[in-house]
Short mmCIF file of C-alpha atoms in Angstrom, two decimals:
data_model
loop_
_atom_site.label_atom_id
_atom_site.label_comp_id
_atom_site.label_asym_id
_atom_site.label_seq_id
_atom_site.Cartn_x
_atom_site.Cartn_y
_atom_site.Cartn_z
CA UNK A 1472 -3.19 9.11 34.67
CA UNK A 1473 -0.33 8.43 32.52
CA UNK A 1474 -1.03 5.08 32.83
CA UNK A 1475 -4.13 5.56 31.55
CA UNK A 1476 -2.62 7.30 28.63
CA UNK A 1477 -0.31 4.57 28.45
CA UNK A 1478 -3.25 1.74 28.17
CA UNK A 1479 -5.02 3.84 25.36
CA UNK A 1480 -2.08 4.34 23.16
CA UNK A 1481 -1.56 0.83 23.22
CA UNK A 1482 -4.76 0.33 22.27
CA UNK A 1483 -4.99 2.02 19.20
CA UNK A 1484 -1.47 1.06 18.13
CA UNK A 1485 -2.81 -2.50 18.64
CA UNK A 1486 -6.17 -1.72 16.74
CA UNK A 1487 -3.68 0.01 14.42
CA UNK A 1488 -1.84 -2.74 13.92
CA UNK A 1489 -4.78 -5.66 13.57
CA UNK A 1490 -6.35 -3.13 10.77
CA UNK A 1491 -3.18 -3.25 8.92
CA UNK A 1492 -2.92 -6.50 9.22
CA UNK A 1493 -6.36 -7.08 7.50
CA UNK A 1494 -5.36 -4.87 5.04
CA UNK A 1495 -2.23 -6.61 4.06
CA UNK A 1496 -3.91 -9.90 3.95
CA UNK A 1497 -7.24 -9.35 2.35
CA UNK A 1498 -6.31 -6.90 0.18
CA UNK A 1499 -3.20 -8.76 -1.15
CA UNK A 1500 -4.63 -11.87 -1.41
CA UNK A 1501 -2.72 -13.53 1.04
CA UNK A 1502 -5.14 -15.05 3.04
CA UNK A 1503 -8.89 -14.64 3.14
CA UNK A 1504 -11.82 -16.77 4.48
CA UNK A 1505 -13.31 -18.60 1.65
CA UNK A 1506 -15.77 -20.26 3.41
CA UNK A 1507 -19.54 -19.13 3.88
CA UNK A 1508 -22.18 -21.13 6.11
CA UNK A 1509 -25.49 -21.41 4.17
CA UNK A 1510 -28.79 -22.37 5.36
CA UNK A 1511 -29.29 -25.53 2.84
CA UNK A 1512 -25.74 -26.45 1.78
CA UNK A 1513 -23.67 -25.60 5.04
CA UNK A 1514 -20.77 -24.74 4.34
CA UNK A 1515 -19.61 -24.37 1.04
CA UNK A 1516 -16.96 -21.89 -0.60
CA UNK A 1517 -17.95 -18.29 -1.43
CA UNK A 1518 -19.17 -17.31 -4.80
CA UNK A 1519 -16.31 -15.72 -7.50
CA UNK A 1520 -13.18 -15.08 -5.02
CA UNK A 1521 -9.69 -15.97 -5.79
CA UNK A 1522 -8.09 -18.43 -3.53
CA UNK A 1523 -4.37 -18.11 -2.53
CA UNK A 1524 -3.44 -21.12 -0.96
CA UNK A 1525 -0.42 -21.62 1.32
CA UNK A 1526 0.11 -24.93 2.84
CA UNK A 1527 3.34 -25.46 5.04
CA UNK A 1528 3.90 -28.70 4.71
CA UNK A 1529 3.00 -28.95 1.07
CA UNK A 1530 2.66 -26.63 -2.03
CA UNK A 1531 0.94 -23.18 -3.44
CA UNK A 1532 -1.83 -23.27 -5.70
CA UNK A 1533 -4.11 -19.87 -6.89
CA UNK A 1534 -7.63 -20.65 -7.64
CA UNK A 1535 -10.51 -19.12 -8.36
CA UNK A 1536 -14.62 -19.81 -7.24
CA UNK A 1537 -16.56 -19.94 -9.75
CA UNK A 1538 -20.48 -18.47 -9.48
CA UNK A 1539 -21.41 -21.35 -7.80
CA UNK A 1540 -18.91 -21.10 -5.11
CA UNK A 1541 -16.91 -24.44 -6.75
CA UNK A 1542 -13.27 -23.84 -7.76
CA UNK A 1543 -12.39 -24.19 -11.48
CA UNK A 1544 -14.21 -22.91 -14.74
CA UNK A 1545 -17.51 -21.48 -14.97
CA UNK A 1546 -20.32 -23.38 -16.09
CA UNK A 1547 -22.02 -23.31 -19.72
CA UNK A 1548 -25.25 -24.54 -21.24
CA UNK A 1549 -24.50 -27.19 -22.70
CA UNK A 1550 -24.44 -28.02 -26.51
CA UNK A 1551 -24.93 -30.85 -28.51
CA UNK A 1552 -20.92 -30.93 -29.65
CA UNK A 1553 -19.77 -30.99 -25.82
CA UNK A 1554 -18.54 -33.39 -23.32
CA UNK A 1555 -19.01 -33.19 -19.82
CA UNK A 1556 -16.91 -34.41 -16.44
CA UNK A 1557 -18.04 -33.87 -13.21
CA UNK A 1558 -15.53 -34.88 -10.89
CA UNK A 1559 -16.73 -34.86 -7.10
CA UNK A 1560 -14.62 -35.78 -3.81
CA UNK A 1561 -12.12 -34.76 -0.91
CA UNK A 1562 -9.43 -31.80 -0.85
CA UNK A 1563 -7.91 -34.15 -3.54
CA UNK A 1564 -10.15 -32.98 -6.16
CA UNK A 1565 -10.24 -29.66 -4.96
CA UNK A 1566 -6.33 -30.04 -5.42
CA UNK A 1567 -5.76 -26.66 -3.77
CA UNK A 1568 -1.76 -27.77 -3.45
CA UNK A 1569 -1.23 -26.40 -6.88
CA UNK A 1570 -2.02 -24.06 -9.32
CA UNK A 1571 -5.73 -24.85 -10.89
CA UNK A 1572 -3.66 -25.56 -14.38
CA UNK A 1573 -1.38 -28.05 -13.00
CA UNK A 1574 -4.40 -30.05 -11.73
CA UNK A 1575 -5.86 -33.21 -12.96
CA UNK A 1576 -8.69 -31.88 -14.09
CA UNK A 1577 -7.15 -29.29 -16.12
CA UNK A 1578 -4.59 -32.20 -17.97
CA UNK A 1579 -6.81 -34.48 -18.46
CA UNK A 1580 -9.09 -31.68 -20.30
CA UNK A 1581 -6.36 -30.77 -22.06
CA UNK A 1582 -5.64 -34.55 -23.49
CA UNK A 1583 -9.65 -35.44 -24.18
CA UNK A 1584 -9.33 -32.62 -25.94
CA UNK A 1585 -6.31 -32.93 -27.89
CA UNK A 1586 -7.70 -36.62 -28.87
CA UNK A 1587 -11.38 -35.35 -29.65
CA UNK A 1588 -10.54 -32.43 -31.12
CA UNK A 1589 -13.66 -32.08 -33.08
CA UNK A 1590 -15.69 -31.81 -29.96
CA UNK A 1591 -15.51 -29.69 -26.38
CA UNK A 1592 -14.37 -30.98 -23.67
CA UNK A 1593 -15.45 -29.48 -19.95
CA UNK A 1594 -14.16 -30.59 -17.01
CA UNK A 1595 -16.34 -29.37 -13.54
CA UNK A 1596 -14.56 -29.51 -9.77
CA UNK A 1597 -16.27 -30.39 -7.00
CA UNK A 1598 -14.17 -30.62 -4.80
CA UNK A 1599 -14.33 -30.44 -1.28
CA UNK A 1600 -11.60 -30.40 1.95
CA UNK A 1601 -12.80 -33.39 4.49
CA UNK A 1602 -15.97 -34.84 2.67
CA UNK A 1603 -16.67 -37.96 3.20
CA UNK A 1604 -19.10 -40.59 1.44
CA UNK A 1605 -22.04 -39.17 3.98
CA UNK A 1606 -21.46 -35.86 2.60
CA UNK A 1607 -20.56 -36.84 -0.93
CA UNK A 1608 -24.10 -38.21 -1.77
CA UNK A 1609 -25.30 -34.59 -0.91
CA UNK A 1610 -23.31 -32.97 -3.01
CA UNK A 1611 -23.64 -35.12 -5.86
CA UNK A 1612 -27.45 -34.42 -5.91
CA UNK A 1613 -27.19 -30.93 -6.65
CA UNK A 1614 -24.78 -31.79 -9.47
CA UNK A 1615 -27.42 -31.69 -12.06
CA UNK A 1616 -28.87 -28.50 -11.30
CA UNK A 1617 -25.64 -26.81 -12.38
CA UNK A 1618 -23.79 -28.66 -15.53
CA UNK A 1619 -25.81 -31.92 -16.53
CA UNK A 1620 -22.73 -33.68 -17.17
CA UNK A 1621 -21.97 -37.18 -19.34
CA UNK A 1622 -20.04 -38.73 -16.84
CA UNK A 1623 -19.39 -38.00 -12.90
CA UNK A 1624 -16.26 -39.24 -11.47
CA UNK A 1625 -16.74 -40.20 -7.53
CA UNK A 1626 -13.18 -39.92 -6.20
CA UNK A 1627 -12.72 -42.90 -3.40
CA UNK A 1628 -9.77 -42.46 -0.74
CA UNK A 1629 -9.05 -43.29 2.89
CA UNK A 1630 -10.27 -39.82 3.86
CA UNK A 1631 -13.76 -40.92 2.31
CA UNK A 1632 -14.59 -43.27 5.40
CA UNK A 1633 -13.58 -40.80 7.57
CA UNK A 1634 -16.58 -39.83 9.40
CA UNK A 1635 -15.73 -37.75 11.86
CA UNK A 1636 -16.08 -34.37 10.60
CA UNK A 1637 -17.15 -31.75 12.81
CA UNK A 1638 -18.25 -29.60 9.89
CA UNK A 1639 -21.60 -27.25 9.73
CA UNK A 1640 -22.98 -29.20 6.59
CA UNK A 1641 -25.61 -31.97 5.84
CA UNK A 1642 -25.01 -35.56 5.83
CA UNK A 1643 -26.76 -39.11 5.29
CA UNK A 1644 -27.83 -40.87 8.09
CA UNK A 1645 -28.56 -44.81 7.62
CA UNK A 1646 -31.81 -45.54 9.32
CA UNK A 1647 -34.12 -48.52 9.19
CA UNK A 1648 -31.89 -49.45 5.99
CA UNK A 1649 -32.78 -46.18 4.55
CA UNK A 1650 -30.80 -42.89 3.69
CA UNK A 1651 -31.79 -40.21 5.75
CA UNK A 1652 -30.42 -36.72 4.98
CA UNK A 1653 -29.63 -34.69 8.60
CA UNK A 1654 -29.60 -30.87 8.40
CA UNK A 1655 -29.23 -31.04 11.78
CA UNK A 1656 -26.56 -28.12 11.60
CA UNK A 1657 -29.18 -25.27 11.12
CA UNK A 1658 -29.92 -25.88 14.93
CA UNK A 1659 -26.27 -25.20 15.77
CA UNK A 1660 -25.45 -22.09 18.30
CA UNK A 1661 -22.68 -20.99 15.74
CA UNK A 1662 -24.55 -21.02 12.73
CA UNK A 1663 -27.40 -18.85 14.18
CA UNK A 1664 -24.92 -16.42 15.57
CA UNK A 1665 -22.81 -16.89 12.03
CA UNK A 1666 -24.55 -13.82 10.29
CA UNK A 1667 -25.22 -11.53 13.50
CA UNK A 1668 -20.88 -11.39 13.11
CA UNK A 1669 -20.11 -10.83 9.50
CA UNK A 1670 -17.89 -8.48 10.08
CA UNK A 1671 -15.68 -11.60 12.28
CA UNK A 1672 -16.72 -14.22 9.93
CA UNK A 1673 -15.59 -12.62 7.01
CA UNK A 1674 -11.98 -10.71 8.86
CA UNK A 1675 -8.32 -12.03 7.07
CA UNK A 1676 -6.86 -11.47 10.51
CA UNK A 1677 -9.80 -13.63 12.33
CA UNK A 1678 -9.05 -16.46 9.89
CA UNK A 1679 -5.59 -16.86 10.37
CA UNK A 1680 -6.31 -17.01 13.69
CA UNK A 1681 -8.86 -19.88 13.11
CA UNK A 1682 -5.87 -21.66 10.86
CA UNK A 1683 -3.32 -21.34 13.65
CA UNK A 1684 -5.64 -22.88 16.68
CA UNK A 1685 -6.41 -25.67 14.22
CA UNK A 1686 -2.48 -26.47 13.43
CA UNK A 1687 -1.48 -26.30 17.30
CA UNK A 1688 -1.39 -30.09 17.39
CA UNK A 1689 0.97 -29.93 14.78
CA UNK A 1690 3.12 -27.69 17.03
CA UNK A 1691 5.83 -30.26 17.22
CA UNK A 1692 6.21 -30.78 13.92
CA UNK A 1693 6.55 -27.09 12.97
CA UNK A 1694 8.65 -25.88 15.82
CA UNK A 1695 11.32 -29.38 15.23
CA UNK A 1696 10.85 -30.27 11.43
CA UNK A 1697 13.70 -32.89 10.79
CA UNK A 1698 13.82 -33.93 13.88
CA UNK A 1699 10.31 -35.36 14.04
CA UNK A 1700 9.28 -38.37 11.88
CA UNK A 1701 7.61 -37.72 8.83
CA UNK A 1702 4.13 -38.71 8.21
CA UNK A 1703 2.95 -41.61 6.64
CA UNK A 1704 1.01 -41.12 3.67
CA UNK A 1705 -1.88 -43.31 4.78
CA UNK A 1706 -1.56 -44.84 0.53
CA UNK A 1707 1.56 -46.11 0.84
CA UNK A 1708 1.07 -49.08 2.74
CA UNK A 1709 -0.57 -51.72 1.66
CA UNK A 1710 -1.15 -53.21 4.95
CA UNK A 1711 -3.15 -49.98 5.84
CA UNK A 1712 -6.78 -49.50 5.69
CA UNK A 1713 -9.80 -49.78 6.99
CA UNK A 1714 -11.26 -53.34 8.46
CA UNK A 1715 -14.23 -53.01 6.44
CA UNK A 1716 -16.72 -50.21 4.89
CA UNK A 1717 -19.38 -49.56 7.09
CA UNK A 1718 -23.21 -50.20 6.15
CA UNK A 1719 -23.62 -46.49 5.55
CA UNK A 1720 -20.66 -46.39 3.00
CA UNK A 1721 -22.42 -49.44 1.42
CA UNK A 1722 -25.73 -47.74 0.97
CA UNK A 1723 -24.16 -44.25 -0.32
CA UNK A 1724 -22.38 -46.33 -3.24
CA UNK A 1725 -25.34 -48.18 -4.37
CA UNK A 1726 -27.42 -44.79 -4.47
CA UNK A 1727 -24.43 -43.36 -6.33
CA UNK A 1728 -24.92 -46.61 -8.75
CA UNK A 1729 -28.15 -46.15 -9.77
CA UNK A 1730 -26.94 -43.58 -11.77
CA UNK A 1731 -25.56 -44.78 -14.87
CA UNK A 1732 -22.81 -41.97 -15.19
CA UNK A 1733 -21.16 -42.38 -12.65
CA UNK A 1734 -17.47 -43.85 -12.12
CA UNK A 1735 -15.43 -44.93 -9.45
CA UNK A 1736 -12.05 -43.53 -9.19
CA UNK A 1737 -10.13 -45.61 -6.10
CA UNK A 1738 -7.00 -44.23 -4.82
CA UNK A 1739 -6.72 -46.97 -2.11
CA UNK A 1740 -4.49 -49.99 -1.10
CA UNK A 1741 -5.35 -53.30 -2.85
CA UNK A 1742 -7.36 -54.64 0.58
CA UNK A 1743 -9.73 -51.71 -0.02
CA UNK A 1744 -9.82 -51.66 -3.72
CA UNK A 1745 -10.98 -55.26 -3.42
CA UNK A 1746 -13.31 -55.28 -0.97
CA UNK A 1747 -14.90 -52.10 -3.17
CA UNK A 1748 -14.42 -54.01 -6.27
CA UNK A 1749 -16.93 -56.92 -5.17
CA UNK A 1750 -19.70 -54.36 -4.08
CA UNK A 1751 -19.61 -52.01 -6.87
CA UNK A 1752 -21.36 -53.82 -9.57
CA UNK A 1753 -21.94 -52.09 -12.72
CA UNK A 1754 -20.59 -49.27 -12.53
CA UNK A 1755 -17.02 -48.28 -13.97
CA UNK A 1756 -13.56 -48.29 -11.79
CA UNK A 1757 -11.05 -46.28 -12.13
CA UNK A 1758 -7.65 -47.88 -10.23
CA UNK A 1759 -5.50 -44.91 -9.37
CA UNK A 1760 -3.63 -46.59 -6.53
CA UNK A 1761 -1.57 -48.87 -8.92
CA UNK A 1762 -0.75 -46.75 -11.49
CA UNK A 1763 1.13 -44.20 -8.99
CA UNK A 1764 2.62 -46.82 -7.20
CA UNK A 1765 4.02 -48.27 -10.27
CA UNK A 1766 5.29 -44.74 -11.16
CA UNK A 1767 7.56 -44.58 -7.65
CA UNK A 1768 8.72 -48.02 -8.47
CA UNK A 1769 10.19 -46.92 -11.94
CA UNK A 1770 11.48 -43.58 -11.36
CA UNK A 1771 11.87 -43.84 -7.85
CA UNK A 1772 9.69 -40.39 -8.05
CA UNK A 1773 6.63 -40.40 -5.19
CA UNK A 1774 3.69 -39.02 -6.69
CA UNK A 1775 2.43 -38.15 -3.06
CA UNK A 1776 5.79 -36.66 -1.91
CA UNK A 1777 6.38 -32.56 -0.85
CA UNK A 1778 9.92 -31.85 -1.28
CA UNK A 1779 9.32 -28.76 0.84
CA UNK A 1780 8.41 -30.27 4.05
CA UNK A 1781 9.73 -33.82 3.10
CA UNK A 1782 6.29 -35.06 4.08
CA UNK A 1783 3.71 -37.45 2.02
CA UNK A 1784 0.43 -36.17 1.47
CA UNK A 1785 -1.64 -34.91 -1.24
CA UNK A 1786 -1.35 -35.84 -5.38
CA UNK A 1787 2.21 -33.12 -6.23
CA UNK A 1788 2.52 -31.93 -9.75
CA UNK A 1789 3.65 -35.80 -10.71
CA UNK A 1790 0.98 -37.37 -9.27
CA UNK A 1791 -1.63 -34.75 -11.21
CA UNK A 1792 -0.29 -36.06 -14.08
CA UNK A 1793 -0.60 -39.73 -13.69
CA UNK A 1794 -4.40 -39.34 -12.29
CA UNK A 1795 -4.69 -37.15 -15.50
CA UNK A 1796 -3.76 -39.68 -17.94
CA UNK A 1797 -5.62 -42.33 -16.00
CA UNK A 1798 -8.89 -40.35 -15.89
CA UNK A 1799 -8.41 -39.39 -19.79
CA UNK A 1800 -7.63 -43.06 -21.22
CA UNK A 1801 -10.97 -44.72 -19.12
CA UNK A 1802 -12.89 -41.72 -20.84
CA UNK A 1803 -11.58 -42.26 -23.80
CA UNK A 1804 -12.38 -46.24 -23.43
CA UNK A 1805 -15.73 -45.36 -22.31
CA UNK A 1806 -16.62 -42.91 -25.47
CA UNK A 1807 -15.24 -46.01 -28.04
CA UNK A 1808 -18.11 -48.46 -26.57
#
């Protein structure tokens, strides 16, 4: 019997315990699931909710969805005196490492319009963590349907060949030479179950759990910090890269080129902007790559560098600014021709 007792008071001191738990994280905006699985896009961010972000090995950022469940500023209808940028690529455009001012997008908003000042000046995120090219094309489609914009910048990096993502979202397929789009992730056992557990799905507590099973590989790292070797930003090296870009990357960037508006922004090593320099052929480049790499060489400053965990990843408040100015003067070029 009082064993028994025992079991049950530990019970509720542990449900006790979980629900304040939730409280302290939803409610404060600590940590919240910001994800949602829907039944045409997959998985996509949730509708107008602020975004604390706390990454170990890098930065904090605040952020906030806008009404289409994309982070940044809320879209308008456009008028005849405005100028719009949709940007579209990997959790570097997202740029979730710092504070939705301090990103590119916001600076280089800032300069167009500081140089245009007789005209408005919108810059739209779409941003996305782990979206690669066969995603990308997806997302771009639906681009339209929300902001209509002048120009879209297609962000290029190493992470945009990566196409390994395990993600509940739908992707091109290359078949018989043709782009096929696979929604193959309706049929998935999670997503069906996905709304019969809302109350799980949407739980602080149950997302920090999901965080912490995804970073137990990186166990080592946390639990010996200096003592383990940093990791290589994957940009740094110019010897890095991939040994070529696969037939499907090929076909995504020539669908992406039959639109006129868009532009290539590469953030890759000069094997890889080369070898996408010869197959993009009209549309307009962007070379990020250089620019920061020429800014360590000068001030000895790594625009990919976290201070915090002494680890090279994503663009830090330095490197925002260089892709900033880079994105603004090509805009600017493009407007003068």
């Amino acid at each position: 019997m009082k064993l028994f007792k025992s079991t049950i008071l530990f019970g509720l001191g542990f449900v006790g315990v979980i629900f304040l738990f939730e409280i302290l994280l939803s409610w404060g905006g600590i940590l919240e699931p910001i994800v949602n699985i829907d039944s045409k896009k997959g998985e996509s961010y949730i509708p107008n909710k602020v975004c604390s972000s706390i990454f170990v090995a890098e930065g904090f950022g605040l952020a906030k969805t806008n009404s289409a469940g994309w982070f940044g500023r809320e879209y308008i209808k456009k008028q005849p005196n405005d100028y719009s940028v949709a940007v579209v690529g990997n959790s570097f455009v997202a740029s979730r490492q710092v504070f939705y001012r301090d990103n590119f997008l916001s600076l280089a908003e800032k300069e167009l319009d500081d140089k245009y000042p007789q005209q408005n000046t919108y810059f739209y995120n779409f941003g996305k963590e782990d979206l690669p090219l066969s995603q990308l094309l997806f997302i771009k489609e639906g681009i339209d349907s929300l902001c209509s914009p002048n120009k879209i910048i297609v962000l290029i990096n190493d992470e945009s060949f990566d196409d390994n993502s395990r993600r509940f979202v739908p992707y091109y397929n290359l078949i018989d030479g043709e782009l096929k789009l696979n929604t193959s992730f309706k049929d998935a056992f999670f997503v069906k179950i996905y709304e019969k557990y809302n109350l799980i799905t949407k739980s602080a507590v149950a997302f920090l759990g999901f965080r912490s099973k995804n970073r137990l590989p990186q166990t080592k790292e946390i639990l010996f910090d200096k003592f383990v070797a940093p990791t290589k930003n994957t940009n740094e090296s110019e010897s890095d890269g991939h040994s070529g870009i696969s037939p499907l990357d090929l076909a995504i960037i020539a669908n992406l080129e039959k639109d006129n508006r868009v532009i290539f922004a590469l953030d890759l090593n000069k094997e890889l902007t080369s070898e996408l320099r010869s197959v993009i052929k009209k549309s307009p480049i962007i070379e990020l790559h250089e620019p920061l790499l020429k800014f360590k060489q000068t001030t000895g400053i790594d625009p990919y560098y976290w201070k915090l965990s002494e680890l090279s990843g994503h663009w830090n408040l330095e490197g925002h600014k260089i892709v900033a100015k880079e994105i603004a003067n090509s805009i600017c070029e493009l407007r003068s021709h």
